[in-house]
mmCIF file of C-alpha atoms in Angstrom:
data_model
loop_
_atom_site.group_PDB
_atom_site.id
_atom_site.type_symbol
_atom_site.label_atom_id
_atom_site.label_comp_id
_atom_site.label_asym_id
_atom_site.label_seq_id
_atom_site.Cartn_x
_atom_site.Cartn_y
_atom_site.Cartn_z
ATOM 1 C CA MET A 1 37.232 100.863 44.050
ATOM 2 C CA LEU A 2 36.398 97.184 43.643
ATOM 3 C CA GLY A 3 35.681 95.300 46.813
ATOM 4 C CA SER A 4 34.966 98.494 49.130
ATOM 5 C CA SER A 5 31.576 98.868 50.389
ATOM 6 C CA PHE A 6 29.401 101.918 49.735
ATOM 7 C CA ALA A 7 27.296 103.731 52.423
ATOM 8 C CA ALA A 8 23.827 103.911 51.401
ATOM 9 C CA GLY A 9 24.308 103.896 47.764
ATOM 10 C CA GLU A 10 27.201 106.695 48.244
ATOM 11 C CA GLY A 11 29.432 106.727 44.897
ATOM 12 C CA ARG A 12 26.635 105.136 42.897
ATOM 13 C CA SER A 13 24.244 106.902 40.365
ATOM 14 C CA ALA A 14 20.597 106.158 40.299
ATOM 15 C CA ALA A 15 20.650 104.929 36.837
ATOM 16 C CA VAL A 16 23.502 102.251 37.834
ATOM 17 C CA ALA A 17 22.332 100.980 40.873
ATOM 18 C CA PRO A 18 20.271 97.777 40.980
ATOM 19 C CA ASN A 19 16.649 98.197 42.134
ATOM 20 C CA VAL A 20 16.808 94.676 43.177
ATOM 21 C CA PRO A 21 19.212 93.342 45.880
ATOM 22 C CA ARG A 22 21.993 91.035 44.670
ATOM 23 C CA GLU A 23 20.199 87.966 46.970
ATOM 24 C CA ALA A 24 17.148 88.446 45.376
ATOM 25 C CA ARG A 25 18.455 88.813 41.627
ATOM 26 C CA ARG A 26 20.063 85.625 42.386
ATOM 27 C CA GLN A 27 16.880 83.834 43.685
ATOM 28 C CA ARG A 28 15.250 85.028 40.681
ATOM 29 C CA GLY A 29 17.912 83.782 38.225
ATOM 30 C CA HIS A 30 17.881 80.250 40.209
ATOM 31 C CA ARG A 31 14.115 79.996 39.769
ATOM 32 C CA SER A 32 14.216 81.058 36.074
ATOM 33 C CA HIS A 33 17.059 78.144 35.533
ATOM 34 C CA LEU A 34 14.637 75.543 37.297
ATOM 35 C CA SER A 35 11.816 76.887 35.439
ATOM 36 C CA GLY A 36 13.551 76.357 32.014
ATOM 37 C CA ALA A 37 14.951 73.201 32.939
ATOM 38 C CA ALA A 38 11.392 71.895 34.275
ATOM 39 C CA ALA A 39 10.062 73.025 30.342
ATOM 40 C CA GLU A 40 13.191 71.272 28.640
ATOM 41 C CA ASP A 41 11.982 68.064 30.899
ATOM 42 C CA SER A 42 8.267 68.315 29.560
ATOM 43 C CA VAL A 43 9.436 68.898 26.051
ATOM 44 C CA ALA A 44 11.704 65.751 25.991
ATOM 45 C CA THR A 45 8.998 63.957 27.642
ATOM 46 C CA HIS A 46 6.748 64.943 24.704
ATOM 47 C CA TYR A 47 9.075 63.908 22.116
ATOM 48 C CA GLY A 48 10.026 60.615 24.004
ATOM 49 C CA ALA A 49 6.322 59.730 23.972
ATOM 50 C CA ALA A 50 5.979 60.646 20.094
ATOM 51 C CA GLY A 51 8.759 57.879 19.690
ATOM 52 C CA LEU A 52 11.717 60.300 19.212
ATOM 53 C CA PRO A 53 14.375 59.743 21.837
ATOM 54 C CA ILE A 54 16.677 62.385 23.361
ATOM 55 C CA ALA A 55 20.240 62.143 21.830
ATOM 56 C CA ALA A 56 21.662 65.271 23.804
ATOM 57 C CA ARG A 57 20.373 67.624 26.242
ATOM 58 C CA ARG A 58 21.928 71.128 26.387
ATOM 59 C CA TRP A 59 24.466 70.488 23.900
ATOM 60 C CA ARG A 60 27.268 73.006 23.418
ATOM 61 C CA GLY A 61 29.577 73.864 20.870
ATOM 62 C CA ARG A 62 31.930 76.617 20.098
ATOM 63 C CA SER A 63 28.940 78.332 18.328
ATOM 64 C CA GLY A 64 26.275 78.126 21.118
ATOM 65 C CA GLU A 65 23.846 75.367 22.536
ATOM 66 C CA VAL A 66 21.359 73.460 21.537
ATOM 67 C CA ASP A 67 18.265 72.847 24.174
ATOM 68 C CA LEU A 68 17.138 69.258 23.139
ATOM 69 C CA ILE A 69 18.601 66.942 19.927
ATOM 70 C CA THR A 70 16.479 63.869 19.397
ATOM 71 C CA GLN A 71 16.791 60.983 16.817
ATOM 72 C CA ASP A 72 14.323 60.847 14.080
ATOM 73 C CA GLY A 73 14.842 57.617 12.190
ATOM 74 C CA ASP A 74 17.999 58.197 10.380
ATOM 75 C CA GLY A 75 17.892 62.136 11.243
ATOM 76 C CA LEU A 76 17.976 64.556 13.934
ATOM 77 C CA VAL A 77 15.704 67.068 15.339
ATOM 78 C CA PHE A 78 17.374 70.424 16.975
ATOM 79 C CA ILE A 79 14.852 71.604 19.571
ATOM 80 C CA GLU A 80 14.938 75.174 20.790
ATOM 81 C CA VAL A 81 13.016 75.512 24.238
ATOM 82 C CA LYS A 82 11.084 78.585 24.774
ATOM 83 C CA ARG A 83 8.619 79.432 28.170
ATOM 84 C CA ALA A 84 6.927 82.327 29.093
ATOM 85 C CA ARG A 85 3.255 83.006 30.366
ATOM 86 C CA THR A 86 1.987 82.565 26.748
ATOM 87 C CA PHE A 87 2.666 80.445 23.850
ATOM 88 C CA ALA A 88 3.003 84.040 21.765
ATOM 89 C CA ALA A 89 5.323 85.645 24.250
ATOM 90 C CA ALA A 90 7.495 82.550 24.295
ATOM 91 C CA ALA A 91 7.437 82.688 20.354
ATOM 92 C CA GLU A 92 8.710 86.317 20.639
ATOM 93 C CA ARG A 93 11.677 85.620 22.392
ATOM 94 C CA ILE A 94 13.390 83.932 19.768
ATOM 95 C CA THR A 95 15.713 86.119 17.847
ATOM 96 C CA ALA A 96 17.526 85.872 14.486
ATOM 97 C CA ARG A 97 20.734 85.526 16.082
ATOM 98 C CA GLN A 98 19.562 83.157 18.166
ATOM 99 C CA ILE A 99 18.625 81.149 15.244
ATOM 100 C CA GLN A 100 21.838 81.687 13.686
ATOM 101 C CA ARG A 101 24.194 80.603 16.487
ATOM 102 C CA ILE A 102 21.664 77.365 16.929
ATOM 103 C CA VAL A 103 21.952 76.380 13.099
ATOM 104 C CA ASN A 104 25.735 76.859 13.716
ATOM 105 C CA ALA A 105 25.854 74.665 16.737
ATOM 106 C CA ALA A 106 23.720 72.122 14.728
ATOM 107 C CA CYS A 107 26.520 72.218 11.854
ATOM 108 C CA GLU A 108 29.203 71.368 14.764
ATOM 109 C CA TYR A 109 27.116 68.561 16.109
ATOM 110 C CA LEU A 110 26.600 67.088 12.804
ATOM 111 C CA ALA A 111 30.379 66.944 12.350
ATOM 112 C CA GLN A 112 30.496 64.046 14.592
ATOM 113 C CA MET A 113 27.805 62.185 12.661
ATOM 114 C CA PRO A 114 28.590 59.362 10.254
ATOM 115 C CA LEU A 115 26.899 61.275 7.500
ATOM 116 C CA GLY A 116 27.787 64.747 8.458
ATOM 117 C CA GLN A 117 26.175 67.375 7.031
ATOM 118 C CA ALA A 118 24.422 64.975 4.725
ATOM 119 C CA THR A 119 22.248 63.886 7.930
ATOM 120 C CA PRO A 120 18.431 64.654 7.487
ATOM 121 C CA ILE A 121 17.631 67.462 9.799
ATOM 122 C CA ARG A 122 14.803 69.621 11.269
ATOM 123 C CA PHE A 123 14.532 72.519 13.593
ATOM 124 C CA ASP A 124 11.699 72.619 16.017
ATOM 125 C CA VAL A 125 10.864 75.296 18.460
ATOM 126 C CA ALA A 126 9.099 73.871 21.436
ATOM 127 C CA LEU A 127 6.933 76.456 23.447
ATOM 128 C CA VAL A 128 5.960 76.271 26.805
ATOM 129 C CA ASN A 129 3.554 78.458 28.322
ATOM 130 C CA ASP A 130 2.866 79.085 32.374
ATOM 131 C CA MET A 131 0.267 75.895 32.537
ATOM 132 C CA GLY A 132 3.077 73.918 31.398
ATOM 133 C CA GLN A 133 1.500 73.214 27.884
ATOM 134 C CA VAL A 134 3.882 72.279 25.272
ATOM 135 C CA ARG A 135 3.410 73.563 21.464
ATOM 136 C CA ILE A 136 5.826 72.130 18.958
ATOM 137 C CA LEU A 137 6.440 74.199 15.742
ATOM 138 C CA GLU A 138 7.925 71.842 13.580
ATOM 139 C CA GLY A 139 10.387 73.031 10.731
ATOM 140 C CA ALA A 140 10.393 76.621 12.551
ATOM 141 C CA PHE A 141 13.471 77.526 10.495
ATOM 142 C CA THR A 142 15.999 76.068 8.225
ATOM 143 C CA GLY A 143 19.666 76.155 8.323
#
C-alpha cells in the first residue's frame, strides 16, 4: 500500500528496491542540476565573448526545451549543452529523439519571430568536460 512503511525491505523485491537511499539520490540530482547550470553558464559566457548575446535560456515549448538561444545577426543559434567527464562522453549523450525534440521546439520558438520559419538558424552542440572546457560543434544537426 502506498504511504505505508516497510520493515527492512519487507515486501520489496531486490530488483525493484533502490540501492541508494532517497536523500542521496535527491542530493545527487541536485548536484547534477547545479553542474548542468554551471555548464550552461560557461557556454553562455563563451557565446557572449564571441559577440552572440543570449536571447533565451532553457526556453520551453510544447515539444521540449532548448538550453540556450543566441542572436547571430538576423539569425538565431539554438544550442544544446552536454556535460560529461570527457567531450566524447558528452557527445554520446545526444540522441536522435532529443535532436527531434530540439528541432520541434526551435520551430515553436521561430513562430514568434518576425520572419518566422524564414529566420536564418543554426543548431550547435556545446560540449563541456570535467575541467570546464567548452567545445562547440557548430551546425551539429539541421532541422
